[in-house]
Amino acid sequence: MRLFAPATEAEAAGIVRAHPRIGLAIAGGGTRMVNHRNPALSARSLCGVRRYRPQDMTMTAAAGTPLSAIEEVLASHGQRLGFEPTSAIAGRSTIGAVAAMNLSGPRRPFAGSARDALLGLRMVTGLGERVSTGGRVIKNAAGLDLTRAIAGSFGSLAFITEVTFRTMPVPAAGINVVLPGMRASMLPAVAARLMLKGLPLTGAAHLDGVGLGGVAGAGPVALLRFEGSASAVAAAKRHLDSLDLAVAVHDGGDPWGIVARATVLAPGAGQALWRVTIPETAGGALAEQLAREGADVLTDRRGGLLRLRHGVDFARRLAALVAPMPGASASLEAGPPRAAILPDHNQPGAAMLARLKQALDPNAVFVAANRPGAAAA
Amino acid sequence: MRLLGRSRARNRAGLAAALARQLPPEALALSDVAKRAYERDGLDVAGGRPLAVVLPECAGQVADIVRECHRRGVPVVPRGAGTCRTGGAMPPEGSVVVSTTRMRRILDLDAVAGTIRVEAGVRNLAVSERARDSGWFYAPDPSSRRTCTIGGNIATNAGGAGALRHGVTVNHLASVTVILPDGEVATLGSAAHDAAGADIAALLCGAEGQLGIVTEATLRLTPRPPATRSLLVACESAGAAVDTALGILRLGIVPLQMDIMDREAVALCEAFSPSGYPDGAVLLVQIGGIPEELREAIERISNIAAVSTIATASEAEASLWRGREAYYGAAMRKGPFLALDCAVPLGDLAAGLAGARVLALSHGLDCATFAHATDGTIHAFIFHEGGDSGRRRGNACGDAIRVACARMGGTISSEYGIGMEKRALMTAQFTAEELALQRRVVDAFQGAGDFNPGKVLPPIAEAAE
Ligand SMILES: Cc1cc2nc3c(=O)[nH]c(=O)nc-3n(C[C@H](O)[C@H](O)[C@H](O)COP(=O)(O)OP(=O)(O)OC[C@H]3O[C@@H](n4cnc5c(N)ncnc54)[C@H](O)[C@@H]3O)c2cc1C
């Protein structure tokens, strides 16, 4: 496989124009699989923060800039990416992949997704045009904004060369709290009640049968996080203490890294790890059902994201469980290809995506890279 | 594939009859009075006389209408409440206006998930009102929220002063049902986070009705803060107010709203609706959260700024904001004016405000400005002597300010959209290639249809086809 890694946007445009009919697969930092039959175009050499002034509350960087470098720069100014970028391979993801894969973490339901924070981008179209879309300011109402559609197209529409994200201040205080014995189906409502009290909830997860790096036992346990001003976090703790629940402060290690990467669910021989995205209010109940059927389940995002480990043959059963649930979808995250769950062929928006393809890449220069989770082995 | 002139005329003639066959009588307005009422939007410049105004009450009727127009080559103009300030909802001669004002049902509220499903004609504020008892509110809060519709909000990606903390419309859209220009119905996204199709739905946000008619949406709600406080900081100048505002953000405090009024704006508002603002520029800040947290925030803000008023009760808060909210009325009383909505990066807001003032002076015009110190929006009000020549001079000045904002890395419009009014300015923000790409996308969606023609994209890009 040939790999192009242009160092400038102009060079990238030249490569696209020189390959009008070959089919280029777009790769990020190499942390995700691409289609091996085609030459690949990588943003890894497009590197560097292009514009960052903390007072703007935005940051513009070349697509191949390592996420770790960006997080470092932001942290030195007391800021961060609010959506808690999380990738399977920590440190090696690029900021372009964060946009393209929508790599948001446990803070997703409370602070928005990666693409919610994405204000605009620069790209090379299939015709080799070098263009920008969206804006670099917090609010922009000028022109057709293709930002999210491009970012959400898994490299099938254009090659992203630069991204602009909103930034957020790092809160002064934070606390992690464990609630042993809570059932998964209670998570969405318990979290909603805390949010509506004005408490600064920024994480709501539930584990069943997997423990959390030895901190909690093997029984069901909820893990909550509060982040905000010192007084708001203290108020959250006081509120939980006043309830009749066995609350324990969890202060060792980084439980949210474990939740986000599902490291406690690494599949063994004959097993697979799947992810299910689902409306929050249905997620908790599905988690309980999956646990009853023998799966090890990790629920995140207040019920909106499930990770489950089970025998490879469970794929069929999982697909059948998820299919009738409105808005829910399942995919394989780790495991042998035969555990894959094929995406629904009637993907909403497929027809509209085809119209966009016609406008952005009429000669089909770009071939879509694999979606995350789809046969990632 | 444009139809030839004569057959097109015949097609148009038959349209009213065809619509009358398909729609109940109350959904069709053909009288001159009715048509005239829909010639304008918030820009208040007369457009063309539409062939018909239709007021469907469900998505099925919208699809029927769109198909009929598509078949006959008749342009369609989607319309919500018509508060658009740029002529975006203004019909060209011989088009069909599809108004969503009879699609006003709130379909369901999920108080645990914090989602609400509404028809496109539901008013923005009605969403928050419906959600109030369950503790949620709908965060994108344009100043026009009492009247503007969710469909119009989606089409303009509307956002208010709370954009820094909570984002704009696109950040709260879980799913949407849209009738595409050929009459095809698409439902995109779902109540799950980041569902398939959601990013394509985002394309409709800010498309100003060129890609289809939104008929229904599921919106994400935000927890309503249990308490709010408002502060007033008297400042030497607008520039000093910006410094203070950025200082508050540096403390890690992200207010619900944070507005700056320059000396002229304060004087204008005090003359119209006295709110006790001191002479000079002011910074108005509203923060939200639990009471302990608000106390802490006020203490920290007081360490860096001379806070002169702290309003804790809701009536006191309302009276503090009254002047700022009466702004539009105050401007109207002063005389003919043009209201801008351009924006610069937050760190350049002081320079942007100063630049706007210099440009107004150099055009020999008065200006009074307020700004959102949460997102860099500059609402400069440019006063002119009225009439055609006054309007021309006002527009020339407004255009110069918008272009200057775009050059600073900002935008010619952060709220009202482009519509008809600002089409020619698009070249200040986008290259010819970028405009050509936007045109190709619109064309790919429209096919042979014609949806809200003559909007957003500048005539040059059209001519270059
Ligand atoms: C006093 C005042 C204050 C304002 N303040 C703000 C503000 O703070 N922030 C802000 O963002 N805007 C603001 N606006 C502008 C305006 O209110 C918004 O753009 C609003 O979203 C328009 O909604 P509407 O229902 O009135 O739509 P309309 O004016 O009827 O239409 C606006 C555009 O949307 C399209 N459209 C309408 N409905 C649909 C639909 N169902 N499907 C597809 N397209 C559709 C129309 O074709 C048109 O292009 C203000 C306007 C006024 C008059």
CSV table of C-alpha atoms in Angstrom, one decimal, chain A residues 95-263:
chain,number,residue,atom,x,y,z
A,95,ILE,CA,-6.8,16.3,16.1
A,96,GLY,CA,-8.2,15.7,12.6
A,97,ALA,CA,-9.2,12.1,13.7
A,98,VAL,CA,-10.9,13.5,16.8
A,99,ALA,CA,-13.1,15.5,14.4
A,100,ALA,CA,-13.6,12.8,11.8
A,101,MET,CA,-14.3,10.0,14.3
A,102,ASN,CA,-16.2,12.3,16.7
A,103,LEU,CA,-14.0,11.0,19.6
A,104,SER,CA,-15.9,12.3,22.6
A,105,GLY,CA,-15.6,10.9,26.1
A,106,PRO,CA,-17.8,10.5,29.1
A,107,ARG,CA,-18.5,14.2,29.2
A,108,ARG,CA,-20.4,13.9,26.0
A,109,PRO,CA,-24.0,14.2,27.4
A,110,PHE,CA,-23.1,17.1,29.6
A,111,ALA,CA,-20.7,19.1,27.5
A,112,GLY,CA,-21.6,18.1,23.9
A,113,SER,CA,-19.7,16.0,21.4
A,114,ALA,CA,-16.4,16.6,19.6
A,115,ARG,CA,-18.4,17.8,16.6
A,116,ASP,CA,-20.4,20.1,18.8
A,117,ALA,CA,-17.2,21.9,19.6
A,118,LEU,CA,-16.0,21.9,16.0
A,119,LEU,CA,-16.5,25.4,14.5
A,120,GLY,CA,-15.0,25.0,11.1
A,121,LEU,CA,-12.4,23.2,9.0
A,122,ARG,CA,-10.2,23.5,5.9
A,123,MET,CA,-10.1,20.7,3.4
A,124,VAL,CA,-9.1,19.5,0.0
A,125,THR,CA,-12.1,18.4,-2.1
A,126,GLY,CA,-12.1,15.5,-4.6
A,127,LEU,CA,-11.6,18.1,-7.3
A,128,GLY,CA,-8.4,19.2,-5.5
A,129,GLU,CA,-9.9,22.5,-4.3
A,130,ARG,CA,-8.5,24.0,-1.1
A,131,VAL,CA,-11.4,25.4,0.7
A,132,SER,CA,-12.7,26.3,4.2
A,133,THR,CA,-16.2,25.8,5.6
A,134,GLY,CA,-17.8,27.0,8.8
A,135,GLY,CA,-16.0,29.7,10.7
A,136,ARG,CA,-13.3,30.4,13.3
A,137,VAL,CA,-15.6,32.3,15.7
A,138,ILE,CA,-18.0,30.9,18.2
A,139,LYS,CA,-21.1,32.0,16.3
A,140,ASN,CA,-21.2,32.2,12.5
A,141,ALA,CA,-24.3,32.4,10.3
A,142,ALA,CA,-22.7,33.1,7.0
A,143,GLY,CA,-22.9,30.6,4.1
A,144,LEU,CA,-23.7,26.9,3.9
A,145,ASP,CA,-21.8,25.2,6.7
A,146,LEU,CA,-20.5,21.8,5.6
A,147,THR,CA,-18.3,21.3,8.7
A,148,ARG,CA,-20.2,18.5,10.4
A,149,ALA,CA,-21.3,16.7,7.3
A,150,ILE,CA,-17.6,16.5,6.2
A,151,ALA,CA,-16.4,15.5,9.6
A,152,GLY,CA,-19.1,12.8,9.8
A,153,SER,CA,-18.4,11.3,6.4
A,154,PHE,CA,-15.4,9.1,7.4
A,155,GLY,CA,-13.2,10.5,4.7
A,156,SER,CA,-15.6,9.9,1.9
A,157,LEU,CA,-16.1,13.5,0.9
A,158,ALA,CA,-12.9,15.5,1.5
A,159,PHE,CA,-9.5,15.4,3.0
A,160,ILE,CA,-9.5,17.5,6.2
A,161,THR,CA,-6.4,19.7,6.6
A,162,GLU,CA,-7.2,22.0,9.5
A,163,VAL,CA,-9.8,22.2,12.2
A,164,THR,CA,-11.0,24.9,14.6
A,165,PHE,CA,-12.4,23.8,18.0
A,166,ARG,CA,-14.0,25.7,20.8
A,167,THR,CA,-12.1,25.5,24.1
A,168,MET,CA,-13.3,25.6,27.7
A,169,PRO,CA,-11.8,26.6,31.0
A,170,VAL,CA,-10.6,23.7,33.2
A,171,PRO,CA,-12.8,23.7,36.2
A,172,ALA,CA,-11.3,24.5,39.6
A,173,ALA,CA,-12.5,21.3,41.3
A,174,GLY,CA,-13.6,17.8,40.6
A,175,ILE,CA,-14.7,14.7,42.4
A,176,ASN,CA,-15.5,11.1,41.5
A,177,VAL,CA,-18.1,9.2,43.5
A,178,VAL,CA,-19.0,5.6,43.6
A,179,LEU,CA,-22.6,4.3,44.4
A,180,PRO,CA,-22.4,0.6,45.0
A,181,GLY,CA,-25.5,-1.6,44.4
A,182,MET,CA,-27.3,0.8,42.1
A,183,ARG,CA,-29.0,-0.8,39.2
A,184,ALA,CA,-28.1,0.3,35.6
A,185,SER,CA,-31.7,1.1,34.8
A,186,MET,CA,-31.7,3.8,37.5
A,187,LEU,CA,-28.8,5.6,36.0
A,188,PRO,CA,-30.6,7.9,33.5
A,189,ALA,CA,-33.1,9.1,36.0
A,190,VAL,CA,-30.7,9.5,38.9
A,191,ALA,CA,-28.4,11.5,36.6
A,192,ALA,CA,-31.2,13.7,35.4
A,193,ARG,CA,-32.3,14.5,39.0
A,194,LEU,CA,-28.7,15.6,39.8
A,195,MET,CA,-28.4,17.7,36.7
A,196,LEU,CA,-31.8,19.4,37.3
A,197,LYS,CA,-30.6,20.3,40.8
A,198,GLY,CA,-27.9,22.4,39.1
A,199,LEU,CA,-25.1,20.1,40.3
A,200,PRO,CA,-22.2,20.0,37.9
A,201,LEU,CA,-22.5,16.4,36.8
A,202,THR,CA,-19.9,15.6,34.0
A,203,GLY,CA,-19.8,11.8,34.1
A,204,ALA,CA,-22.4,9.1,34.8
A,205,ALA,CA,-21.4,5.5,34.2
A,206,HIS,CA,-22.4,2.1,35.5
A,207,LEU,CA,-20.4,-1.1,35.7
A,208,ASP,CA,-21.7,-4.6,36.1
A,209,GLY,CA,-19.5,-7.6,36.8
A,210,VAL,CA,-16.3,-5.9,35.8
A,211,GLY,CA,-15.1,-3.9,38.7
A,212,LEU,CA,-13.1,-0.8,38.1
A,213,GLY,CA,-9.4,-1.6,38.4
A,214,GLY,CA,-10.0,-3.2,41.8
A,215,VAL,CA,-11.7,-0.1,43.3
A,216,ALA,CA,-15.3,-1.3,43.4
A,217,GLY,CA,-16.3,-4.9,43.9
A,218,ALA,CA,-17.7,-7.1,41.2
A,219,GLY,CA,-21.3,-6.2,41.8
A,220,PRO,CA,-23.2,-3.4,40.0
A,221,VAL,CA,-21.9,0.1,40.8
A,222,ALA,CA,-22.5,3.6,39.5
A,223,LEU,CA,-19.7,6.0,39.0
A,224,LEU,CA,-20.4,9.7,38.9
A,225,ARG,CA,-18.2,12.7,38.4
A,226,PHE,CA,-18.8,16.4,39.3
A,227,GLU,CA,-16.6,19.2,38.0
A,228,GLY,CA,-17.0,22.9,38.5
A,229,SER,CA,-16.2,25.6,41.0
A,230,ALA,CA,-15.1,24.5,44.5
A,231,SER,CA,-18.4,25.4,46.0
A,232,ALA,CA,-20.5,23.6,43.4
A,233,VAL,CA,-18.5,20.4,43.8
A,234,ALA,CA,-18.7,20.6,47.6
A,235,ALA,CA,-22.5,21.1,47.2
A,236,ALA,CA,-22.7,18.0,45.1
A,237,LYS,CA,-20.9,15.9,47.7
A,238,ARG,CA,-23.2,17.3,50.5
A,239,HIS,CA,-26.2,16.5,48.4
A,240,LEU,CA,-25.2,12.9,47.9
A,241,ASP,CA,-24.3,12.4,51.5
A,242,SER,CA,-27.7,13.6,52.5
A,243,LEU,CA,-29.3,10.8,50.4
A,244,ASP,CA,-29.8,7.4,51.9
A,245,LEU,CA,-27.1,5.8,49.7
A,246,ALA,CA,-23.7,4.3,50.4
A,247,VAL,CA,-21.6,6.9,48.7
A,248,ALA,CA,-17.9,6.5,48.5
A,249,VAL,CA,-15.4,9.1,47.1
A,250,HIS,CA,-13.2,7.4,44.6
A,251,ASP,CA,-9.8,9.1,44.5
A,252,GLY,CA,-7.3,6.7,43.0
A,253,GLY,CA,-6.2,6.6,39.3
A,254,ASP,CA,-8.3,7.8,36.4
A,255,PRO,CA,-11.5,5.8,36.4
A,256,TRP,CA,-12.9,7.8,33.4
A,257,GLY,CA,-10.0,6.8,31.2
A,258,ILE,CA,-10.9,3.2,32.0
A,259,VAL,CA,-14.6,3.9,31.3
A,260,ALA,CA,-13.8,5.7,28.0
A,261,ARG,CA,-11.4,3.1,26.7
A,262,ALA,CA,-13.3,0.1,28.2
A,263,THR,CA,-9.9,-1.4,29.1
